[in-house]
PDB file of C-alpha atoms in Angstrom:
ATOM      1  CA  UNK S  16     286.913 -71.827 165.292  1.00 51.00           C
ATOM      2  CA  UNK S  17     284.649 -68.943 166.359  1.00 55.00           C
ATOM      3  CA  UNK S  18     282.265 -69.608 163.476  1.00 65.00           C
ATOM      4  CA  UNK S  19     281.912 -73.258 164.454  1.00 71.00           C
ATOM      5  CA  UNK S  20     281.129 -72.431 168.103  1.00 73.00           C
ATOM      6  CA  UNK S  21     278.505 -69.909 166.944  1.00 70.00           C
ATOM      7  CA  UNK S  22     276.821 -72.626 164.888  1.00 75.00           C
ATOM      8  CA  UNK S  23     276.910 -74.967 167.878  1.00 84.00           C
ATOM      9  CA  UNK S  24     275.317 -72.341 170.132  1.00 84.00           C
ATOM     10  CA  UNK S  25     272.656 -71.627 167.505  1.00 81.00           C
ATOM     11  CA  UNK S  26     271.961 -75.348 167.098  1.00 85.00           C
ATOM     12  CA  UNK S  27     271.696 -75.800 170.873  1.00 87.00           C
ATOM     13  CA  UNK S  28     269.371 -72.793 171.125  1.00 84.00           C
ATOM     14  CA  UNK S  29     267.140 -74.112 168.353  1.00 85.00           C
ATOM     15  CA  UNK S  30     267.055 -77.580 169.914  1.00 87.00           C
ATOM     16  CA  UNK S  31     266.160 -76.143 173.324  1.00 88.00           C
ATOM     17  CA  UNK S  32     263.710 -73.463 172.183  1.00 86.00           C
ATOM     18  CA  UNK S  33     262.247 -75.394 169.273  1.00 88.00           C
ATOM     19  CA  UNK S  34     262.442 -72.553 166.751  1.00 87.00           C
ATOM     20  CA  UNK S  35     265.068 -70.186 165.342  1.00 88.00           C
ATOM     21  CA  UNK S  36     266.190 -67.062 167.191  1.00 88.00           C
ATOM     22  CA  UNK S  37     264.234 -64.735 164.904  1.00 91.00           C
ATOM     23  CA  UNK S  38     261.011 -66.406 166.112  1.00 92.00           C
ATOM     24  CA  UNK S  39     261.812 -65.454 169.704  1.00 90.00           C
ATOM     25  CA  UNK S  40     262.672 -61.887 168.673  1.00 93.00           C
ATOM     26  CA  UNK S  41     259.381 -61.464 166.784  1.00 95.00           C
ATOM     27  CA  UNK S  42     257.485 -62.903 169.749  1.00 92.00           C
ATOM     28  CA  UNK S  43     259.177 -60.489 172.165  1.00 93.00           C
ATOM     29  CA  UNK S  44     258.311 -57.627 169.790  1.00 95.00           C
ATOM     30  CA  UNK S  45     254.652 -58.712 169.745  1.00 93.00           C
ATOM     31  CA  UNK S  46     254.586 -58.803 173.542  1.00 90.00           C
ATOM     32  CA  UNK S  47     256.140 -55.319 173.635  1.00 91.00           C
ATOM     33  CA  UNK S  48     253.440 -53.921 171.339  1.00 93.00           C
ATOM     34  CA  UNK S  49     250.740 -55.681 173.352  1.00 88.00           C
ATOM     35  CA  UNK S  50     252.158 -54.271 176.576  1.00 84.00           C
ATOM     36  CA  UNK S  51     252.154 -50.768 175.109  1.00 86.00           C
ATOM     37  CA  UNK S  52     248.491 -51.153 174.062  1.00 84.00           C
ATOM     38  CA  UNK S  53     247.558 -52.432 177.531  1.00 80.00           C
ATOM     39  CA  UNK S  54     249.280 -49.451 179.153  1.00 79.00           C
ATOM     40  CA  UNK S  55     247.385 -47.093 176.839  1.00 81.00           C
ATOM     41  CA  UNK S  56     244.084 -48.784 177.706  1.00 75.00           C
ATOM     42  CA  UNK S  57     244.759 -48.696 181.436  1.00 74.00           C
ATOM     43  CA  UNK S  58     243.525 -45.105 181.582  1.00 75.00           C
ATOM     44  CA  UNK S  59     240.302 -46.032 179.784  1.00 73.00           C
ATOM     45  CA  UNK S  60     237.170 -46.429 181.872  1.00 77.00           C
ATOM     46  CA  UNK S  61     236.122 -49.423 179.760  1.00 77.00           C
ATOM     47  CA  UNK S  62     239.440 -51.275 180.148  1.00 74.00           C
ATOM     48  CA  UNK S  63     238.046 -53.707 182.726  1.00 78.00           C
ATOM     49  CA  UNK S  64     235.066 -54.524 180.509  1.00 80.00           C
ATOM     50  CA  UNK S  65     237.382 -55.088 177.547  1.00 78.00           C
ATOM     51  CA  UNK S  66     239.576 -57.389 179.642  1.00 79.00           C
ATOM     52  CA  UNK S  67     236.545 -59.390 180.801  1.00 86.00           C
ATOM     53  CA  UNK S  68     235.321 -59.658 177.187  1.00 83.00           C
ATOM     54  CA  UNK S  69     238.762 -60.808 176.023  1.00 83.00           C
ATOM     55  CA  UNK S  70     239.100 -63.456 178.748  1.00 88.00           C
ATOM     56  CA  UNK S  71     235.559 -64.697 178.071  1.00 89.00           C
ATOM     57  CA  UNK S  72     236.266 -64.884 174.332  1.00 87.00           C
ATOM     58  CA  UNK S  73     239.429 -66.898 174.948  1.00 87.00           C
ATOM     59  CA  UNK S  74     237.611 -69.280 177.278  1.00 91.00           C
ATOM     60  CA  UNK S  75     234.664 -69.750 174.919  1.00 89.00           C
ATOM     61  CA  UNK S  76     236.959 -70.299 171.946  1.00 86.00           C
ATOM     62  CA  UNK S  77     239.429 -72.667 173.607  1.00 88.00           C
ATOM     63  CA  UNK S  78     237.073 -74.672 175.790  1.00 91.00           C
ATOM     64  CA  UNK S  79     233.885 -74.706 173.714  1.00 91.00           C
ATOM     65  CA  UNK S  80     234.417 -73.842 170.063  1.00 88.00           C
ATOM     66  CA  UNK S  81     237.776 -75.537 169.451  1.00 89.00           C
ATOM     67  CA  UNK S  82     236.504 -79.014 170.430  1.00 93.00           C
ATOM     68  CA  UNK S  83     233.342 -78.448 168.363  1.00 91.00           C
ATOM     69  CA  UNK S  84     235.075 -77.574 165.128  1.00 87.00           C
ATOM     70  CA  UNK S  85     237.865 -80.082 165.730  1.00 91.00           C
ATOM     71  CA  UNK S  86     235.193 -82.796 165.992  1.00 94.00           C
ATOM     72  CA  UNK S  87     233.442 -81.469 162.872  1.00 91.00           C
ATOM     73  CA  UNK S  88     236.726 -81.502 160.969  1.00 90.00           C
ATOM     74  CA  UNK S  89     237.463 -85.047 162.158  1.00 93.00           C
ATOM     75  CA  UNK S  90     234.002 -86.146 160.964  1.00 92.00           C
ATOM     76  CA  UNK S  91     234.614 -84.467 157.596  1.00 89.00           C
ATOM     77  CA  UNK S  92     237.977 -86.206 157.238  1.00 90.00           C
ATOM     78  CA  UNK S  93     236.434 -89.566 158.148  1.00 90.00           C
ATOM     79  CA  UNK S  94     233.570 -89.089 155.683  1.00 88.00           C
ATOM     80  CA  UNK S  95     235.852 -88.071 152.817  1.00 83.00           C
ATOM     81  CA  UNK S  96     238.288 -90.937 153.489  1.00 79.00           C
ATOM     82  CA  UNK S  97     235.518 -93.513 153.185  1.00 60.00           C
ATOM     83  CA  UNK S  98     234.237 -92.036 149.901  1.00 54.00           C
ATOM     84  CA  UNK S  99     237.775 -91.827 148.485  1.00 51.00           C
ATOM     85  CA  UNK S 100     238.391 -95.482 149.393  1.00 46.00           C
ATOM     86  CA  UNK S 101     235.083 -96.490 147.784  1.00 45.00           C
ATOM     87  CA  UNK S 102     235.906 -94.599 144.588  1.00 52.00           C
ATOM     88  CA  UNK S 103     239.366 -96.174 144.456  1.00 50.00           C
ATOM     89  CA  UNK S 104     237.936 -99.688 144.919  1.00 46.00           C
ATOM     90  CA  UNK S 105     235.420 -99.310 142.083  1.00 47.00           C
ATOM     91  CA  UNK S 106     237.986 -98.149 139.520  1.00 52.00           C
ATOM     92  CA  UNK S 107     239.081-100.023 136.432  1.00 53.00           C
ATOM     93  CA  UNK S 108     242.154-101.491 138.107  1.00 51.00           C
ATOM     94  CA  UNK S 109     244.416 -98.527 137.457  1.00 54.00           C
ATOM     95  CA  UNK S 110     245.298 -96.229 140.305  1.00 55.00           C
ATOM     96  CA  UNK S 111     242.942 -93.215 140.180  1.00 54.00           C
ATOM     97  CA  UNK S 112     244.200 -89.728 140.894  1.00 57.00           C
ATOM     98  CA  UNK S 113     243.474 -88.633 144.447  1.00 69.00           C
ATOM     99  CA  UNK S 114     241.400 -85.503 144.822  1.00 77.00           C
ATOM    100  CA  UNK S 115     240.742 -84.169 148.288  1.00 84.00           C
ATOM    101  CA  UNK S 116     237.339 -82.652 148.913  1.00 88.00           C
ATOM    102  CA  UNK S 117     238.140 -81.509 152.443  1.00 91.00           C
ATOM    103  CA  UNK S 118     239.363 -78.004 151.638  1.00 91.00           C
ATOM    104  CA  UNK S 119     236.395 -77.426 149.329  1.00 93.00           C
ATOM    105  CA  UNK S 120     234.264 -77.696 152.473  1.00 93.00           C
ATOM    106  CA  UNK S 121     236.693 -76.158 154.992  1.00 92.00           C
ATOM    107  CA  UNK S 122     237.318 -72.874 153.176  1.00 94.00           C
ATOM    108  CA  UNK S 123     233.696 -71.803 152.612  1.00 96.00           C
ATOM    109  CA  UNK S 124     232.738 -73.050 156.086  1.00 94.00           C
ATOM    110  CA  UNK S 125     235.494 -70.916 157.603  1.00 93.00           C
ATOM    111  CA  UNK S 126     234.436 -67.905 155.542  1.00 96.00           C
ATOM    112  CA  UNK S 127     230.819 -68.386 156.559  1.00 96.00           C
ATOM    113  CA  UNK S 128     231.739 -68.777 160.236  1.00 93.00           C
ATOM    114  CA  UNK S 129     233.922 -65.659 160.176  1.00 94.00           C
ATOM    115  CA  UNK S 130     231.157 -63.622 158.553  1.00 96.00           C
ATOM    116  CA  UNK S 131     228.735 -64.936 161.171  1.00 95.00           C
ATOM    117  CA  UNK S 132     231.010 -63.938 164.053  1.00 90.00           C
ATOM    118  CA  UNK S 133     231.722 -60.485 162.619  1.00 91.00           C
ATOM    119  CA  UNK S 134     228.081 -59.696 161.849  1.00 93.00           C
ATOM    120  CA  UNK S 135     226.549 -61.669 164.753  1.00 91.00           C
ATOM    121  CA  UNK S 136     224.632 -58.752 166.308  1.00 89.00           C
ATOM    122  CA  UNK S 137     223.097 -57.840 162.962  1.00 91.00           C
ATOM    123  CA  UNK S 138     222.277 -61.419 161.992  1.00 93.00           C
ATOM    124  CA  UNK S 139     220.617 -62.127 165.349  1.00 92.00           C
ATOM    125  CA  UNK S 140     219.132 -58.603 165.404  1.00 91.00           C
ATOM    126  CA  UNK S 141     220.674 -57.671 168.743  1.00 89.00           C
ATOM    127  CA  UNK S 142     220.659 -53.986 169.663  1.00 87.00           C
ATOM    128  CA  UNK S 143     218.226 -53.090 166.920  1.00 88.00           C
ATOM    129  CA  UNK S 144     217.148 -49.825 168.547  1.00 90.00           C
ATOM    130  CA  UNK S 145     220.708 -48.579 168.893  1.00 89.00           C
ATOM    131  CA  UNK S 146     221.525 -49.659 165.336  1.00 89.00           C
ATOM    132  CA  UNK S 147     218.466 -47.883 163.917  1.00 91.00           C
ATOM    133  CA  UNK S 148     219.162 -44.739 165.953  1.00 90.00           C
ATOM    134  CA  UNK S 149     222.767 -44.636 164.756  1.00 91.00           C
ATOM    135  CA  UNK S 150     222.211 -45.487 161.079  1.00 90.00           C
ATOM    136  CA  UNK S 151     218.531 -44.977 160.298  1.00 91.00           C
ATOM    137  CA  UNK S 152     218.465 -48.537 158.917  1.00 91.00           C
ATOM    138  CA  UNK S 153     217.134 -51.847 160.192  1.00 91.00           C
ATOM    139  CA  UNK S 154     219.012 -55.084 160.764  1.00 91.00           C
ATOM    140  CA  UNK S 155     216.504 -57.002 158.644  1.00 91.00           C
ATOM    141  CA  UNK S 156     218.784 -57.793 155.651  1.00 93.00           C
ATOM    142  CA  UNK S 157     221.743 -59.142 157.663  1.00 94.00           C
ATOM    143  CA  UNK S 158     220.515 -62.749 157.944  1.00 95.00           C
ATOM    144  CA  UNK S 159     219.527 -62.937 154.278  1.00 96.00           C
ATOM    145  CA  UNK S 160     222.820 -61.431 153.139  1.00 96.00           C
ATOM    146  CA  UNK S 161     224.843 -63.778 155.359  1.00 97.00           C
ATOM    147  CA  UNK S 162     222.955 -66.791 153.993  1.00 97.00           C
ATOM    148  CA  UNK S 163     223.462 -65.574 150.407  1.00 98.00           C
ATOM    149  CA  UNK S 164     227.181 -64.917 150.967  1.00 98.00           C
ATOM    150  CA  UNK S 165     227.587 -68.362 152.544  1.00 98.00           C
ATOM    151  CA  UNK S 166     225.685 -70.024 149.699  1.00 98.00           C
ATOM    152  CA  UNK S 167     227.835 -68.158 147.169  1.00 98.00           C
ATOM    153  CA  UNK S 168     231.055 -69.307 148.864  1.00 98.00           C
ATOM    154  CA  UNK S 169     229.908 -72.930 148.881  1.00 97.00           C
ATOM    155  CA  UNK S 170     228.694 -72.654 145.265  1.00 98.00           C
ATOM    156  CA  UNK S 171     232.018 -71.245 144.048  1.00 98.00           C
ATOM    157  CA  UNK S 172     233.875 -73.942 145.972  1.00 96.00           C
ATOM    158  CA  UNK S 173     231.588 -76.614 144.513  1.00 95.00           C
ATOM    159  CA  UNK S 174     232.131 -75.280 140.988  1.00 97.00           C
ATOM    160  CA  UNK S 175     235.880 -75.283 141.502  1.00 95.00           C
ATOM    161  CA  UNK S 176     235.679 -78.879 142.757  1.00 93.00           C
ATOM    162  CA  UNK S 177     233.663 -79.827 139.659  1.00 94.00           C
ATOM    163  CA  UNK S 178     236.321 -78.244 137.422  1.00 94.00           C
ATOM    164  CA  UNK S 179     239.060 -80.136 139.255  1.00 92.00           C
ATOM    165  CA  UNK S 180     237.125 -83.411 138.997  1.00 91.00           C
ATOM    166  CA  UNK S 181     236.608 -82.880 135.274  1.00 92.00           C
ATOM    167  CA  UNK S 182     240.315 -82.195 134.763  1.00 90.00           C
ATOM    168  CA  UNK S 183     241.324 -85.287 136.765  1.00 87.00           C
ATOM    169  CA  UNK S 184     238.867 -87.551 134.916  1.00 86.00           C
ATOM    170  CA  UNK S 185     239.890 -86.246 131.508  1.00 87.00           C
ATOM    171  CA  UNK S 186     243.547 -86.791 132.423  1.00 83.00           C
ATOM    172  CA  UNK S 187     242.785 -90.344 133.654  1.00 79.00           C
ATOM    173  CA  UNK S 188     240.975 -91.148 130.382  1.00 81.00           C
ATOM    174  CA  UNK S 189     244.098 -90.231 128.408  1.00 75.00           C
TER     175      UNK S 189
END
């Protein structure tokens, strides 16, 4: 009987919390580590500036960037749905294999955006004097390298899409 009541308690907990108990334990552990880091930073003279930067980053991401890339993703989904429907309607009567193009755009776009955010000061040539004094180099190649890396990611994704399309079409012909 004890085993059955334990299962009932676990089921009630999961229904109330919305996730298993281990999720709550991991979350509490993350908060503990975060609290320890905050306590360590409290003695730092730059702690207030870091807190302001963090709050500003959260606000900019959640209130500005999230709606922008959610709208871009919605537009991408809408555009790919209409082309998929058109391709399906012009077929030879048999049901064509579905091939989603969305992730072939999402993945390189995400990679390009992450590279842009990480190397933003270099790409926009912010703090050039400090950068040159610290490294002896200029920030000149950052924009070109970011554009080349982004183009390479999209090219690889496009080639992979072409391979997938070829495989699907050759399978449909058989």
